Amino acid sequence: MKDLEALVGGRVEDTSCDDRVRLRLGAVSGGEGSGVVAELVLETEFRLRDVDGEYHEMCPGTGSALAPVLDLFGQSVTRVDMGADGSFIVDFDAGSLLWVGADAEFGVHHAPSA
C-alpha cells in the first residue's frame, strides 16, 4: 500500500500507553524523505517482537505489561505492510517487529497520502 510506504524512515520519537498505545513517528532530520510525522494508535491486541527476538503479546490498557513498547523509542521504521488477511506489520531497524492481526472493528485509518 503506497500510502503506508510514507511511514518508512520515520523514527519513534514518543510512546504513550494507556487505554491505547501510541507511537509518534518523525522524519530523521537531515535525510531525504517525506518529512512525514505520523502517529500510530493501537486500540486492540498486538504482538511485539523485541530486539532480542522475543515475542510479547500486548494489550492496551494493561499498564506495566506494556513496558516492551518503550524499547521502540528511537527505532526507525524499515517496512510497513498490510497482509492479505488485513494484518498490519511494521518492521524496525533494530530488529523489532509490530504485528496487529486483522479485526473487523479496527483497521488502518488516516494513512498519509504520498
XYZ file of N, CA and C in Angstrom:
342
model
N 0.851 -1.176 0.000
C 0.000 0.000 0.000
C 0.897 1.240 0.000
N 0.857 2.000 -1.078
C 1.746 3.130 -1.279
C 1.666 4.149 -0.148
N 0.501 4.472 0.351
C 0.369 5.463 1.414
C 1.139 5.054 2.661
N 1.135 3.778 2.980
C 1.844 3.309 4.167
C 3.352 3.387 3.990
N 3.838 3.316 2.749
C 5.269 3.412 2.488
C 5.833 4.744 2.957
N 4.993 5.768 3.067
C 5.444 7.073 3.539
C 5.932 7.011 4.985
N 5.555 5.974 5.710
C 5.995 5.831 7.098
C 7.421 5.299 7.205
N 7.927 4.677 6.141
C 9.277 4.110 6.161
C 10.287 5.238 6.357
N 11.187 5.040 7.291
C 12.174 6.054 7.645
C 11.756 6.878 8.844
N 10.468 6.821 9.194
C 10.005 7.526 10.379
C 10.633 6.924 11.630
N 10.997 7.783 12.556
C 11.649 7.354 13.793
C 10.688 7.532 14.961
N 10.633 6.550 15.847
C 9.760 6.642 17.019
C 10.336 7.701 17.954
N 9.624 8.820 18.072
C 10.066 9.933 18.905
C 9.339 9.990 20.239
N 8.226 9.273 20.328
C 7.440 9.320 21.557
C 6.567 8.076 21.622
N 6.390 7.569 22.825
C 5.464 6.459 23.053
C 4.517 6.859 24.166
N 3.320 6.343 24.114
C 2.319 6.607 25.142
C 1.471 5.357 25.303
N 1.261 4.955 26.538
C 0.479 3.747 26.809
C -0.585 4.049 27.853
N -1.833 3.914 27.478
C -2.957 3.992 28.410
C -3.992 2.998 27.894
N -5.203 3.436 27.601
C -6.169 2.513 27.011
C -5.878 2.290 25.530
N -4.913 3.038 25.011
C -4.398 2.889 23.652
C -2.877 2.931 23.736
N -2.230 2.383 22.729
C -0.777 2.514 22.618
C -0.518 3.428 21.430
N 0.260 4.473 21.676
C 0.559 5.439 20.624
C 2.062 5.473 20.365
N 2.411 5.491 19.087
C 3.794 5.670 18.657
C 3.819 6.883 17.748
N 4.547 7.920 18.143
C 4.665 9.115 17.305
C 5.933 8.978 16.476
N 5.781 9.083 15.158
C 6.896 8.954 14.228
C 7.259 10.310 13.650
N 8.536 10.589 13.613
C 9.031 11.806 12.989
C 10.100 11.456 11.984
N 10.293 12.323 11.006
C 11.316 12.090 9.985
C 12.687 12.309 10.592
N 13.652 11.519 10.165
C 15.027 11.694 10.614
C 15.542 12.987 10.005
N 16.027 13.909 10.841
C 16.472 15.210 10.344
C 17.732 15.071 9.497
N 17.823 15.899 8.487
C 18.989 15.921 7.627
C 18.949 14.923 6.489
N 18.040 14.000 6.518
C 17.981 12.992 5.464
C 16.891 13.302 4.475
N 16.956 12.606 3.356
C 15.874 12.730 2.394
C 14.670 11.980 2.927
N 13.544 12.268 2.416
C 12.346 11.567 2.840
C 11.145 12.462 2.727
N 10.038 11.946 3.153
C 8.784 12.668 3.004
C 8.569 13.703 4.089
N 9.386 13.685 5.157
C 9.156 14.587 6.269
C 7.904 14.230 7.041
N 7.443 12.998 6.872
C 6.191 12.586 7.491
C 6.302 12.597 9.012
N 5.288 13.075 9.630
C 5.111 12.936 11.066
C 3.763 12.246 11.212
N 3.782 11.105 11.835
C 2.562 10.313 11.949
C 2.441 9.767 13.356
N 1.251 9.387 13.708
C 1.004 8.747 14.990
C 0.291 7.427 14.719
N 0.899 6.335 15.184
C 0.242 5.036 15.114
C -0.497 4.849 16.422
N -1.786 4.607 16.348
C -2.611 4.411 17.534
C -3.160 2.992 17.494
N -2.790 2.213 18.489
C -3.212 0.813 18.571
C -4.270 0.694 19.654
N -5.438 0.218 19.256
C -6.568 0.099 20.174
C -6.985 -1.344 20.392
N -6.211 -2.266 19.910
C -6.531 -3.679 20.014
C -5.256 -4.443 20.351
N -5.396 -5.705 20.656
C -4.231 -6.521 20.992
C -3.273 -6.589 19.812
N -1.982 -6.682 20.127
C -0.969 -6.798 19.089
C 0.204 -7.604 19.622
N 1.061 -7.995 18.720
C 2.252 -8.764 19.084
C 3.477 -7.904 18.774
N 4.436 -7.926 19.689
C 5.670 -7.172 19.527
C 6.856 -8.113 19.658
N 7.731 -8.085 18.655
C 8.995 -8.816 18.755
C 10.062 -7.801 19.139
N 10.767 -8.065 20.244
C 11.790 -7.122 20.685
C 13.114 -7.362 19.956
N 14.124 -6.555 20.277
C 15.412 -6.639 19.583
C 16.132 -7.959 19.848
N 15.757 -8.658 20.905
C 16.343 -9.965 21.215
C 15.600 -11.114 20.542
N 14.535 -10.793 19.792
C 13.765 -11.817 19.095
C 12.659 -12.440 19.927
N 12.431 -11.914 21.128
C 11.375 -12.444 21.996
C 10.042 -11.783 21.637
N 8.994 -12.603 21.559
C 7.660 -12.090 21.246
C 6.882 -11.803 22.523
N 6.132 -10.695 22.486
C 5.301 -10.282 23.615
C 3.885 -10.062 23.105
N 2.914 -10.634 23.789
C 1.507 -10.378 23.480
C 1.120 -9.114 24.240
N 0.726 -8.079 23.529
C 0.434 -6.785 24.126
C -1.065 -6.495 24.051
N -1.561 -5.853 25.079
C -2.966 -5.459 25.115
C -3.054 -4.066 25.723
N -3.522 -3.070 24.957
C -3.650 -1.726 25.504
C -4.447 -1.736 26.809
N -4.048 -0.853 27.718
C -4.747 -0.737 28.988
C -4.229 -1.660 30.067
N -3.111 -2.342 29.819
C -2.597 -3.294 30.810
C -1.393 -2.760 31.582
N -1.214 -1.459 31.600
C -0.198 -0.827 32.433
C 1.218 -1.277 32.144
N 1.921 -1.687 33.208
C 3.342 -2.012 33.086
C 3.611 -3.217 32.188
N 2.591 -4.001 31.879
C 2.777 -5.123 30.950
C 3.153 -4.625 29.552
N 2.929 -3.331 29.299
C 3.252 -2.739 28.002
C 4.683 -2.199 27.942
N 5.474 -2.435 28.977
C 6.846 -1.914 29.037
C 7.682 -2.218 27.793
N 7.564 -3.388 27.160
C 8.379 -3.639 25.961
C 8.167 -2.617 24.839
N 7.020 -1.950 24.825
C 6.749 -0.930 23.806
C 7.756 0.218 23.931
N 8.196 0.512 25.140
C 9.121 1.622 25.361
C 10.433 1.431 24.608
N 10.819 0.189 24.370
C 12.061 -0.084 23.645
C 11.996 0.312 22.173
N 10.813 0.634 21.674
C 10.704 1.103 20.290
C 11.205 2.538 20.147
N 11.322 3.255 21.264
C 11.786 4.646 21.233
C 13.151 4.726 20.537
N 13.251 5.593 19.552
C 14.490 5.798 18.823
C 14.685 4.881 17.628
N 13.855 3.865 17.490
C 13.975 2.959 16.344
C 13.269 3.563 15.124
N 13.782 3.240 13.958
C 13.207 3.742 12.706
C 12.481 2.633 11.958
N 11.405 3.008 11.305
C 10.596 2.068 10.521
C 11.351 1.714 9.239
N 11.478 0.419 8.973
C 12.130 -0.035 7.739
C 11.141 -0.631 6.744
N 9.970 -1.056 7.240
C 8.968 -1.662 6.351
C 7.609 -1.569 7.013
N 6.602 -1.272 6.208
C 5.205 -1.285 6.653
C 4.433 -2.081 5.613
N 3.580 -2.986 6.084
C 2.871 -3.836 5.138
C 1.491 -4.177 5.680
N 0.568 -4.355 4.774
C -0.753 -4.879 5.097
C -0.804 -6.279 4.511
N -1.014 -7.276 5.372
C -1.121 -8.647 4.892
C -2.411 -8.851 4.119
N -2.457 -9.881 3.309
C -3.657 -10.198 2.531
C -4.854 -10.438 3.437
N -4.590 -10.873 4.670
C -5.658 -11.134 5.632
C -6.080 -9.890 6.401
N -5.462 -8.728 6.105
C -5.799 -7.490 6.793
C -4.901 -7.185 7.975
N -3.923 -8.023 8.237
C -2.996 -7.746 9.337
C -2.093 -6.570 8.963
N -1.565 -5.905 9.982
C -0.725 -4.721 9.828
C 0.629 -5.041 10.440
N 1.706 -4.851 9.673
C 3.044 -5.237 10.111
C 3.986 -4.055 9.953
N 4.763 -3.785 11.014
C 5.775 -2.734 10.970
C 7.095 -3.332 11.432
N 8.132 -3.217 10.590
C 9.488 -3.644 10.950
C 10.302 -2.415 11.324
N 11.208 -2.589 12.295
C 12.067 -1.504 12.753
C 13.531 -1.864 12.541
N 14.389 -0.842 12.448
C 15.794 -1.055 12.112
C 16.581 -1.845 13.153
N 16.177 -1.855 14.395
C 16.909 -2.587 15.435
C 16.480 -4.052 15.513
N 15.539 -4.452 14.649
C 15.084 -5.838 14.629
C 13.726 -6.065 15.262
N 13.143 -5.024 15.837
C 11.803 -5.160 16.416
C 10.764 -5.274 15.311
N 9.626 -5.848 15.649
C 8.527 -6.010 14.704
C 7.223 -5.847 15.471
N 6.299 -5.128 14.876
C 4.968 -4.935 15.439
C 3.986 -5.601 14.493
N 3.107 -6.443 15.028
C 2.125 -7.158 14.215
C 0.756 -7.000 14.860
N -0.189 -6.480 14.078
C -1.567 -6.331 14.535
C -2.423 -7.207 13.635
N -3.122 -8.161 14.223
C -3.976 -9.051 13.449
C -5.184 -8.330 12.893
N -5.769 -8.899 11.877
C -6.979 -8.335 11.273
C -8.114 -8.365 12.282
N -8.923 -7.324 12.270
C -10.049 -7.217 13.186
C -11.138 -6.427 12.479
N -12.333 -6.950 12.444
C -13.443 -6.290 11.745
C -13.781 -4.929 12.344
N -13.509 -4.733 13.647
C -13.844 -3.475 14.309
C -12.753 -2.426 14.199
N -11.539 -2.850 13.878
C -10.417 -1.928 13.844
C -9.725 -2.025 12.503
N -9.013 -0.988 12.137
C -8.266 -1.004 10.889
C -7.354 0.193 10.803
N -6.695 0.352 9.675
C -5.804 1.476 9.463
C -6.644 2.658 9.007
N -6.515 3.756 9.729
C -7.260 4.971 9.403
C -6.282 6.130 9.254
N -6.607 7.061 8.432
C -5.844 8.293 8.271
C -4.404 8.037 7.852
N -4.175 7.098 6.963
C -2.826 6.878 6.435
C -2.444 8.096 5.603
N -1.194 8.539 5.709
C -0.784 9.732 4.958
C -0.828 9.479 3.457
N -1.080 10.527 2.710
C -1.070 10.425 1.247
C 0.292 10.835 0.737
N 0.735 10.154 -0.292
C 2.056 10.477 -0.867
C 1.939 11.662 -1.790
